[in-house]
Structure formats: structure tokens, C-alpha cells
PDB file of C-alpha atoms and ligand atoms in Angstrom:
ATOM      1  CA  MET A   1       0.000   0.000   0.000  1.00  0.00           C
ATOM      2  CA  LYS A   2       1.437   3.391  -0.937  1.00  0.00           C
ATOM      3  CA  ASN A   3       2.193   5.926   1.786  1.00  0.00           C
ATOM      4  CA  LEU A   4      -0.208   8.782   2.354  1.00  0.00           C
ATOM      5  CA  PHE A   5       0.674  12.175   3.832  1.00  0.00           C
ATOM      6  CA  ILE A   6      -1.959  14.608   5.094  1.00  0.00           C
ATOM      7  CA  LEU A   7      -0.400  17.906   6.076  1.00  0.00           C
ATOM      8  CA  GLY A   8      -2.299  20.738   7.760  1.00  0.00           C
ATOM      9  CA  ASN A   9      -0.815  24.201   7.276  1.00  0.00           C
ATOM     10  CA  TRP A  10      -2.268  26.735   9.677  1.00  0.00           C
ATOM     11  CA  LYS A  11      -0.411  29.640   8.084  1.00  0.00           C
ATOM     12  CA  SER A  12      -0.497  32.844  10.198  1.00  0.00           C
ATOM     13  CA  ASN A  13      -3.529  31.933  12.301  1.00  0.00           C
ATOM     14  CA  LYS A  14      -4.690  31.156  15.854  1.00  0.00           C
ATOM     15  CA  THR A  15      -4.139  32.547  19.319  1.00  0.00           C
ATOM     16  CA  MET A  16      -2.873  30.289  22.107  1.00  0.00           C
ATOM     17  CA  THR A  17      -6.435  29.685  23.299  1.00  0.00           C
ATOM     18  CA  GLU A  18      -7.686  28.852  19.820  1.00  0.00           C
ATOM     19  CA  ALA A  19      -4.794  26.446  19.297  1.00  0.00           C
ATOM     20  CA  ALA A  20      -5.484  24.719  22.623  1.00  0.00           C
ATOM     21  CA  ASN A  21      -9.166  24.292  21.738  1.00  0.00           C
ATOM     22  CA  TRP A  22      -8.271  22.882  18.332  1.00  0.00           C
ATOM     23  CA  LEU A  23      -5.802  20.421  19.839  1.00  0.00           C
ATOM     24  CA  GLU A  24      -8.298  19.222  22.421  1.00  0.00           C
ATOM     25  CA  ILE A  25     -11.025  18.528  19.844  1.00  0.00           C
ATOM     26  CA  PHE A  26      -8.595  17.011  17.369  1.00  0.00           C
ATOM     27  CA  SER A  27      -6.918  14.713  19.910  1.00  0.00           C
ATOM     28  CA  LYS A  28     -10.210  13.470  21.333  1.00  0.00           C
ATOM     29  CA  ASN A  29     -11.683  12.640  17.943  1.00  0.00           C
ATOM     30  CA  MET A  30      -8.734  11.535  15.855  1.00  0.00           C
ATOM     31  CA  PRO A  31      -9.586   8.298  14.034  1.00  0.00           C
ATOM     32  CA  GLN A  32      -7.347   5.231  14.092  1.00  0.00           C
ATOM     33  CA  ILE A  33      -4.543   6.043  11.649  1.00  0.00           C
ATOM     34  CA  PRO A  34      -3.198   3.102   9.604  1.00  0.00           C
ATOM     35  CA  GLY A  35       0.584   2.646   9.561  1.00  0.00           C
ATOM     36  CA  HIS A  36       1.023   3.854   5.977  1.00  0.00           C
ATOM     37  CA  VAL A  37      -0.619   7.219   6.752  1.00  0.00           C
ATOM     38  CA  SER A  38       1.214  10.241   8.216  1.00  0.00           C
ATOM     39  CA  VAL A  39      -0.834  13.122   9.577  1.00  0.00           C
ATOM     40  CA  ILE A  40       1.332  16.235   9.946  1.00  0.00           C
ATOM     41  CA  VAL A  41       0.208  19.466  11.598  1.00  0.00           C
ATOM     42  CA  CYS A  42       2.159  22.679  11.001  1.00  0.00           C
ATOM     43  CA  PRO A  43       0.979  25.321  13.479  1.00  0.00           C
ATOM     44  CA  GLY A  44       2.733  28.629  14.150  1.00  0.00           C
ATOM     45  CA  PHE A  45       6.037  28.548  16.034  1.00  0.00           C
ATOM     46  CA  ILE A  46       4.400  29.922  19.185  1.00  0.00           C
ATOM     47  CA  HIS A  47       2.250  26.787  19.393  1.00  0.00           C
ATOM     48  CA  LEU A  48       5.112  24.281  19.358  1.00  0.00           C
ATOM     49  CA  PRO A  49       5.369  23.956  23.185  1.00  0.00           C
ATOM     50  CA  LEU A  50       1.648  23.182  23.397  1.00  0.00           C
ATOM     51  CA  PHE A  51       1.830  20.694  20.536  1.00  0.00           C
ATOM     52  CA  SER A  52       4.914  19.014  21.967  1.00  0.00           C
ATOM     53  CA  SER A  53       2.753  17.777  24.837  1.00  0.00           C
ATOM     54  CA  ARG A  54       0.233  16.136  22.464  1.00  0.00           C
ATOM     55  CA  THR A  55      -0.738  12.548  23.044  1.00  0.00           C
ATOM     56  CA  ALA A  56      -2.512  11.979  19.720  1.00  0.00           C
ATOM     57  CA  PRO A  57      -0.449  10.172  17.066  1.00  0.00           C
ATOM     58  CA  PHE A  58       0.352  12.855  14.528  1.00  0.00           C
ATOM     59  CA  ALA A  59       3.620  14.439  13.444  1.00  0.00           C
ATOM     60  CA  LEU A  60       4.589  18.041  13.953  1.00  0.00           C
ATOM     61  CA  GLY A  61       6.014  20.428  11.397  1.00  0.00           C
ATOM     62  CA  VAL A  62       6.942  24.095  11.029  1.00  0.00           C
ATOM     63  CA  GLN A  63       5.983  26.350   8.141  1.00  0.00           C
ATOM     64  CA  ASN A  64       9.423  27.868   7.658  1.00  0.00           C
ATOM     65  CA  VAL A  65      12.949  28.044   9.070  1.00  0.00           C
ATOM     66  CA  SER A  66      15.758  30.525   8.788  1.00  0.00           C
ATOM     67  CA  ALA A  67      18.208  30.304   5.894  1.00  0.00           C
ATOM     68  CA  TYR A  68      20.961  30.850   8.482  1.00  0.00           C
ATOM     69  CA  GLU A  69      22.409  28.845  11.334  1.00  0.00           C
ATOM     70  CA  THR A  70      21.944  30.011  14.920  1.00  0.00           C
ATOM     71  CA  GLY A  71      23.498  33.347  15.833  1.00  0.00           C
ATOM     72  CA  ALA A  72      22.988  37.053  15.295  1.00  0.00           C
ATOM     73  CA  PHE A  73      19.886  36.870  13.084  1.00  0.00           C
ATOM     74  CA  THR A  74      17.255  38.676  15.130  1.00  0.00           C
ATOM     75  CA  GLY A  75      13.748  37.281  14.823  1.00  0.00           C
ATOM     76  CA  GLU A  76      14.784  34.174  12.901  1.00  0.00           C
ATOM     77  CA  ILE A  77      14.217  30.564  13.983  1.00  0.00           C
ATOM     78  CA  ALA A  78      17.068  28.298  12.940  1.00  0.00           C
ATOM     79  CA  ALA A  79      16.376  24.712  11.893  1.00  0.00           C
ATOM     80  CA  SER A  80      18.573  23.419  14.720  1.00  0.00           C
ATOM     81  CA  MET A  81      16.359  25.249  17.264  1.00  0.00           C
ATOM     82  CA  VAL A  82      13.382  23.066  16.322  1.00  0.00           C
ATOM     83  CA  ALA A  83      15.220  19.883  15.366  1.00  0.00           C
ATOM     84  CA  ASN A  84      14.202  18.044  18.550  1.00  0.00           C
ATOM     85  CA  THR A  85      10.628  19.290  18.364  1.00  0.00           C
ATOM     86  CA  VAL A  86       9.429  18.738  14.782  1.00  0.00           C
ATOM     87  CA  SER A  87       9.885  16.079  12.118  1.00  0.00           C
ATOM     88  CA  TYR A  88       8.964  18.177   9.064  1.00  0.00           C
ATOM     89  CA  ALA A  89       9.574  21.721   7.825  1.00  0.00           C
ATOM     90  CA  MET A  90       7.658  23.346   5.003  1.00  0.00           C
ATOM     91  CA  ILE A  91       9.981  25.404   2.822  1.00  0.00           C
ATOM     92  CA  GLY A  92       9.248  27.862   0.035  1.00  0.00           C
ATOM     93  CA  HIS A  93       5.485  28.200   0.287  1.00  0.00           C
ATOM     94  CA  SER A  94       4.269  30.385  -2.586  1.00  0.00           C
ATOM     95  CA  GLU A  95       3.019  32.983  -0.068  1.00  0.00           C
ATOM     96  CA  ARG A  96       6.594  33.332   1.192  1.00  0.00           C
ATOM     97  CA  ARG A  97       7.954  33.408  -2.339  1.00  0.00           C
ATOM     98  CA  LYS A  98       5.455  36.149  -3.225  1.00  0.00           C
ATOM     99  CA  HIS A  99       5.261  38.317  -0.085  1.00  0.00           C
ATOM    100  CA  LEU A 100       8.678  37.745   1.471  1.00  0.00           C
ATOM    101  CA  GLY A 101      10.839  37.545  -1.623  1.00  0.00           C
ATOM    102  CA  GLU A 102      11.907  33.951  -1.104  1.00  0.00           C
ATOM    103  CA  THR A 103      13.863  32.904  -4.188  1.00  0.00           C
ATOM    104  CA  ASP A 104      14.844  29.426  -5.357  1.00  0.00           C
ATOM    105  CA  GLU A 105      18.323  30.150  -3.955  1.00  0.00           C
ATOM    106  CA  VAL A 106      16.929  30.968  -0.503  1.00  0.00           C
ATOM    107  CA  VAL A 107      14.721  27.883  -0.667  1.00  0.00           C
ATOM    108  CA  ALA A 108      17.782  25.747  -1.451  1.00  0.00           C
ATOM    109  CA  GLU A 109      19.678  27.216   1.543  1.00  0.00           C
ATOM    110  CA  LYS A 110      16.768  26.481   3.863  1.00  0.00           C
ATOM    111  CA  VAL A 111      16.458  22.927   2.569  1.00  0.00           C
ATOM    112  CA  LYS A 112      20.161  22.362   3.285  1.00  0.00           C
ATOM    113  CA  ARG A 113      19.744  23.676   6.853  1.00  0.00           C
ATOM    114  CA  VAL A 114      16.771  21.441   7.475  1.00  0.00           C
ATOM    115  CA  LEU A 115      18.465  18.336   6.062  1.00  0.00           C
ATOM    116  CA  SER A 116      21.580  18.981   8.147  1.00  0.00           C
ATOM    117  CA  VAL A 117      19.601  18.638  11.382  1.00  0.00           C
ATOM    118  CA  GLY A 118      17.529  15.612  10.360  1.00  0.00           C
ATOM    119  CA  ILE A 119      14.199  17.312   9.643  1.00  0.00           C
ATOM    120  CA  ARG A 120      12.311  16.228   6.494  1.00  0.00           C
ATOM    121  CA  PRO A 121      11.779  19.201   4.178  1.00  0.00           C
ATOM    122  CA  VAL A 122       8.416  19.634   2.469  1.00  0.00           C
ATOM    123  CA  VAL A 123       9.271  21.932  -0.407  1.00  0.00           C
ATOM    124  CA  CYS A 124       6.368  23.818  -1.908  1.00  0.00           C
ATOM    125  CA  VAL A 125       6.470  24.357  -5.670  1.00  0.00           C
ATOM    126  CA  SER A 126       3.920  25.889  -7.964  1.00  0.00           C
ATOM    127  CA  ASP A 127       5.467  24.567 -11.164  1.00  0.00           C
ATOM    128  CA  VAL A 128       7.822  21.923 -12.465  1.00  0.00           C
ATOM    129  CA  ALA A 129      10.653  24.429 -13.014  1.00  0.00           C
ATOM    130  CA  GLN A 130      10.899  25.110  -9.270  1.00  0.00           C
ATOM    131  CA  ALA A 131      11.257  21.371  -8.619  1.00  0.00           C
ATOM    132  CA  GLU A 132      13.925  21.167 -11.321  1.00  0.00           C
ATOM    133  CA  LYS A 133      15.971  23.954  -9.714  1.00  0.00           C
ATOM    134  CA  LEU A 134      15.709  22.292  -6.318  1.00  0.00           C
ATOM    135  CA  ALA A 135      16.823  18.921  -7.667  1.00  0.00           C
ATOM    136  CA  ALA A 136      19.807  20.564  -9.354  1.00  0.00           C
ATOM    137  CA  SER A 137      20.920  22.662  -6.374  1.00  0.00           C
ATOM    138  CA  VAL A 138      20.257  20.236  -3.492  1.00  0.00           C
ATOM    139  CA  PRO A 139      20.643  16.688  -4.873  1.00  0.00           C
ATOM    140  CA  GLU A 140      20.594  15.249  -1.327  1.00  0.00           C
ATOM    141  CA  PHE A 141      16.977  16.441  -1.043  1.00  0.00           C
ATOM    142  CA  THR A 142      15.844  13.204  -2.728  1.00  0.00           C
ATOM    143  CA  LYS A 143      16.851  11.105   0.290  1.00  0.00           C
ATOM    144  CA  THR A 144      14.153  12.353   2.649  1.00  0.00           C
ATOM    145  CA  GLY A 145      12.341  15.295   1.075  1.00  0.00           C
ATOM    146  CA  LEU A 146       8.739  15.701   0.013  1.00  0.00           C
ATOM    147  CA  ILE A 147       7.263  18.007  -2.622  1.00  0.00           C
ATOM    148  CA  LEU A 148       4.028  19.883  -2.070  1.00  0.00           C
ATOM    149  CA  TYR A 149       2.751  20.905  -5.503  1.00  0.00           C
ATOM    150  CA  GLU A 150       0.357  23.846  -5.240  1.00  0.00           C
ATOM    151  CA  PRO A 151      -0.824  25.649  -8.395  1.00  0.00           C
ATOM    152  CA  LEU A 152      -1.183  29.344  -7.556  1.00  0.00           C
ATOM    153  CA  PHE A 153      -4.782  29.737  -8.697  1.00  0.00           C
ATOM    154  CA  ALA A 154      -5.939  26.959  -6.375  1.00  0.00           C
ATOM    155  CA  ILE A 155      -4.495  28.264  -3.093  1.00  0.00           C
ATOM    156  CA  GLY A 156      -7.211  29.615  -0.820  1.00  0.00           C
ATOM    157  CA  SER A 157      -9.522  30.183  -3.791  1.00  0.00           C
ATOM    158  CA  GLY A 158     -12.044  27.422  -3.218  1.00  0.00           C
ATOM    159  CA  LYS A 159     -11.228  26.253  -6.769  1.00  0.00           C
ATOM    160  CA  SER A 160      -8.955  23.254  -6.600  1.00  0.00           C
ATOM    161  CA  ASP A 161      -7.127  21.926  -9.630  1.00  0.00           C
ATOM    162  CA  SER A 162      -8.666  18.795 -11.144  1.00  0.00           C
ATOM    163  CA  PRO A 163      -7.115  15.537  -9.919  1.00  0.00           C
ATOM    164  CA  GLU A 164      -6.259  14.754 -13.574  1.00  0.00           C
ATOM    165  CA  ASN A 165      -4.276  17.978 -14.091  1.00  0.00           C
ATOM    166  CA  ALA A 166      -2.607  17.738 -10.693  1.00  0.00           C
ATOM    167  CA  ASN A 167      -1.585  14.158 -11.456  1.00  0.00           C
ATOM    168  CA  ILE A 168      -0.036  15.232 -14.777  1.00  0.00           C
ATOM    169  CA  ALA A 169       2.021  17.921 -12.998  1.00  0.00           C
ATOM    170  CA  ALA A 170       3.011  15.456 -10.259  1.00  0.00           C
ATOM    171  CA  GLY A 171       4.027  12.985 -12.994  1.00  0.00           C
ATOM    172  CA  SER A 172       6.339  15.588 -14.542  1.00  0.00           C
ATOM    173  CA  ILE A 173       7.873  16.280 -11.121  1.00  0.00           C
ATOM    174  CA  HIS A 174       8.362  12.538 -10.663  1.00  0.00           C
ATOM    175  CA  GLY A 175      10.282  12.589 -13.936  1.00  0.00           C
ATOM    176  CA  ILE A 176      12.848  14.765 -12.129  1.00  0.00           C
ATOM    177  CA  LEU A 177      12.506  13.356  -8.604  1.00  0.00           C
ATOM    178  CA  PRO A 178      11.388   9.722  -9.082  1.00  0.00           C
ATOM    179  CA  GLU A 179      11.663   8.693  -5.416  1.00  0.00           C
ATOM    180  CA  THR A 180      10.059  11.756  -3.861  1.00  0.00           C
ATOM    181  CA  PRO A 181       6.534  11.675  -2.437  1.00  0.00           C
ATOM    182  CA  ILE A 182       4.443  14.387  -4.092  1.00  0.00           C
ATOM    183  CA  LEU A 183       1.529  16.025  -2.295  1.00  0.00           C
ATOM    184  CA  TYR A 184      -1.098  18.219  -3.913  1.00  0.00           C
ATOM    185  CA  GLY A 185      -2.288  21.423  -2.237  1.00  0.00           C
ATOM    186  CA  GLY A 186      -4.848  24.088  -3.116  1.00  0.00           C
ATOM    187  CA  SER A 187      -8.425  24.172  -1.834  1.00  0.00           C
ATOM    188  CA  VAL A 188      -8.410  20.557  -0.684  1.00  0.00           C
ATOM    189  CA  THR A 189     -11.545  19.636   1.273  1.00  0.00           C
ATOM    190  CA  ALA A 190     -13.207  16.531   2.711  1.00  0.00           C
ATOM    191  CA  GLU A 191     -15.301  16.465  -0.454  1.00  0.00           C
ATOM    192  CA  ASN A 192     -12.489  16.430  -3.013  1.00  0.00           C
ATOM    193  CA  VAL A 193      -9.559  14.800  -1.172  1.00  0.00           C
ATOM    194  CA  ARG A 194     -10.223  11.257  -2.421  1.00  0.00           C
ATOM    195  CA  GLY A 195      -9.885  12.339  -6.024  1.00  0.00           C
ATOM    196  CA  PHE A 196      -6.315  13.520  -5.431  1.00  0.00           C
ATOM    197  CA  VAL A 197      -5.008  10.709  -3.268  1.00  0.00           C
ATOM    198  CA  GLY A 198      -6.456   8.159  -5.694  1.00  0.00           C
ATOM    199  CA  THR A 199      -4.183   9.287  -8.545  1.00  0.00           C
ATOM    200  CA  GLU A 200      -0.981   7.580  -9.653  1.00  0.00           C
ATOM    201  CA  HIS A 201       1.554  10.275  -8.751  1.00  0.00           C
ATOM    202  CA  ILE A 202      -0.035  12.048  -5.765  1.00  0.00           C
ATOM    203  CA  THR A 203       0.849  10.634  -2.362  1.00  0.00           C
ATOM    204  CA  GLY A 204      -0.950  13.056  -0.123  1.00  0.00           C
ATOM    205  CA  VAL A 205      -2.340  16.528   0.348  1.00  0.00           C
ATOM    206  CA  GLY A 206      -1.433  19.878   1.876  1.00  0.00           C
ATOM    207  CA  VAL A 207      -4.413  21.531   3.511  1.00  0.00           C
ATOM    208  CA  GLY A 208      -4.655  25.190   4.485  1.00  0.00           C
ATOM    209  CA  GLY A 209      -8.120  26.586   5.187  1.00  0.00           C
ATOM    210  CA  ALA A 210      -9.735  23.207   5.857  1.00  0.00           C
ATOM    211  CA  SER A 211      -7.181  22.395   8.568  1.00  0.00           C
ATOM    212  CA  LEU A 212      -8.104  25.386  10.742  1.00  0.00           C
ATOM    213  CA  ASP A 213     -11.291  23.817  12.022  1.00  0.00           C
ATOM    214  CA  ALA A 214     -10.496  20.596  13.902  1.00  0.00           C
ATOM    215  CA  ALA A 215     -13.782  18.915  12.974  1.00  0.00           C
ATOM    216  CA  LYS A 216     -13.358  19.761   9.285  1.00  0.00           C
ATOM    217  CA  PHE A 217      -9.794  18.516   9.261  1.00  0.00           C
ATOM    218  CA  LEU A 218     -10.889  15.295  10.949  1.00  0.00           C
ATOM    219  CA  SER A 219     -13.566  14.737   8.283  1.00  0.00           C
ATOM    220  CA  LEU A 220     -10.970  15.355   5.593  1.00  0.00           C
ATOM    221  CA  ILE A 221      -8.620  12.809   7.153  1.00  0.00           C
ATOM    222  CA  SER A 222     -11.399  10.219   7.418  1.00  0.00           C
ATOM    223  CA  ALA A 223     -12.387  10.848   3.792  1.00  0.00           C
ATOM    224  CA  ALA A 224      -8.783  10.368   2.644  1.00  0.00           C
ATOM    225  CA  LEU A 225      -8.199   7.041   4.431  1.00  0.00           C
TER     226      LEU A 225
HETATM  227  P1  LIG B   1      -5.714  26.140   1.007  1.00  0.00           P
HETATM  228  O1  LIG B   1      -4.155  26.386   1.216  1.00  0.00           O
HETATM  229  O2  LIG B   1      -6.006  24.710   1.379  1.00  0.00           O
HETATM  230  O3  LIG B   1      -6.384  27.128   1.923  1.00  0.00           O
HETATM  231  O4  LIG B   1      -6.000  26.399  -0.429  1.00  0.00           O
HETATM  232  C1  LIG B   1      -3.218  25.393   0.873  1.00  0.00           C
HETATM  233  C2  LIG B   1      -1.827  25.887   1.120  1.00  0.00           C
HETATM  234  O5  LIG B   1      -1.524  27.031   0.777  1.00  0.00           O
HETATM  235  O6  LIG B   1      -0.978  25.132   1.671  1.00  0.00           O
END
């Protein structure tokens, strides 16, 4: 049975109280997760202490790390600072590429930092060219990395790509990175998730909006299993 990754990306959302409420509902109601399925939650950095005390069986990730090591980089969070706390780090989300000027070069630096401390990078790409550049600049990415393919029009729009189109794009990325699990992201919901995870090249989903409500995210997970 092929592996399945379901990653929730909270983006820049939730107070401490809201996060605690979410975690309580989610932990109480989480369904039995088969061994081939990985549920990954990526809350904001401020929520990591709360999430570290979780008892429910899901993995923890961050949405970004610094391109630098520890040191005089005010406001940054280095990969090594979270290495004992999280298993995954999202890198290069299109919102960061667009609003924070994150280039393919910066993405490559961050991926190297993450790999050097044993965290699995989940590199977000919105086209095949971005995956190509990554493969060329960080060949060691293929050992443990994941790709989250998110076409720009589908992010937060309520208009997901079709599973057929997404599978074609994932197939092209597999042409470059044959061993790498490829997730689809962009307006994934409980209603459409099965279509994506049932395709040949897509091994999971990245979920933004629909991960913010614990009950909705739980329905999505159940629908994907
Ligand atoms: P969305 O976001 O599910 O709200 O479209 C996905 C993402 O940007 O990771």
C-alpha cells in the first residue's frame, strides 16, 4: 500500500487559546490512523510547546525556518532550534515566495539547513521548473524530502485543480525526482480529497483553510483514508 501524507498548514492563524481548543477537539476525535498514513500538523512557532505535549499520534512540522544557522539573526528561527521538536519543515510556500521575496536560492539554503539537522523538508512548488531547480541545487533532497505541488490559482480560492491535471504535474515532477513523495495542495476539502489521493503520482495533500477547524480537518482525514 502506498504511503499517504496529510499535512495541515495553519499559516499565520490562531491565538494560544484557539490552538489549545483545536488540539483538544482534534486529539479526542482523531480516528485510528493506519501505519502507511502520516498526519502532519504545522501550526505557528508559538504553538510548538503546546503541541509538543500532544498525546494523539500525529507528526509536527513548522511552516518555515531561517536560511541561516543560529546566531545574530534577530527574529529568525534556525532549523537546529526546532530539530528536537518537529519532524517536518515546510519550505518555500508560494506565499513566502510572493510576499517575502523567497527565491529558489533561498529555498535551497533552507532545505540544506533542514536536512543537516535531520528534519524532512516539504518543499512547496507551484510549477515543475521550481522542482527542477531544487533537484539541481540540493541533490541530497531526494533522500528524505517531500514536494508539495500547489498551483497558484488553487491556493485559498475554493477552486482546486482537477485531480487529472494535478496528477499530470506530479508525474512531470516525478520525472525529475522519481523517489520523492508528491503532495497536492490548493483548496483541498473533505469532499475532493479522495480524487487527489487516488491518482498515480499524488501521495498526499497539503491543507490550508480546511485544517483550521479541527472537525473539518478530521472529516478530511477520514475521507482520505
Ligand atoms: P488552502 O491552502 O487549502 O487554503 O488552499 C493550501 C496551502 O496554501 O498550503
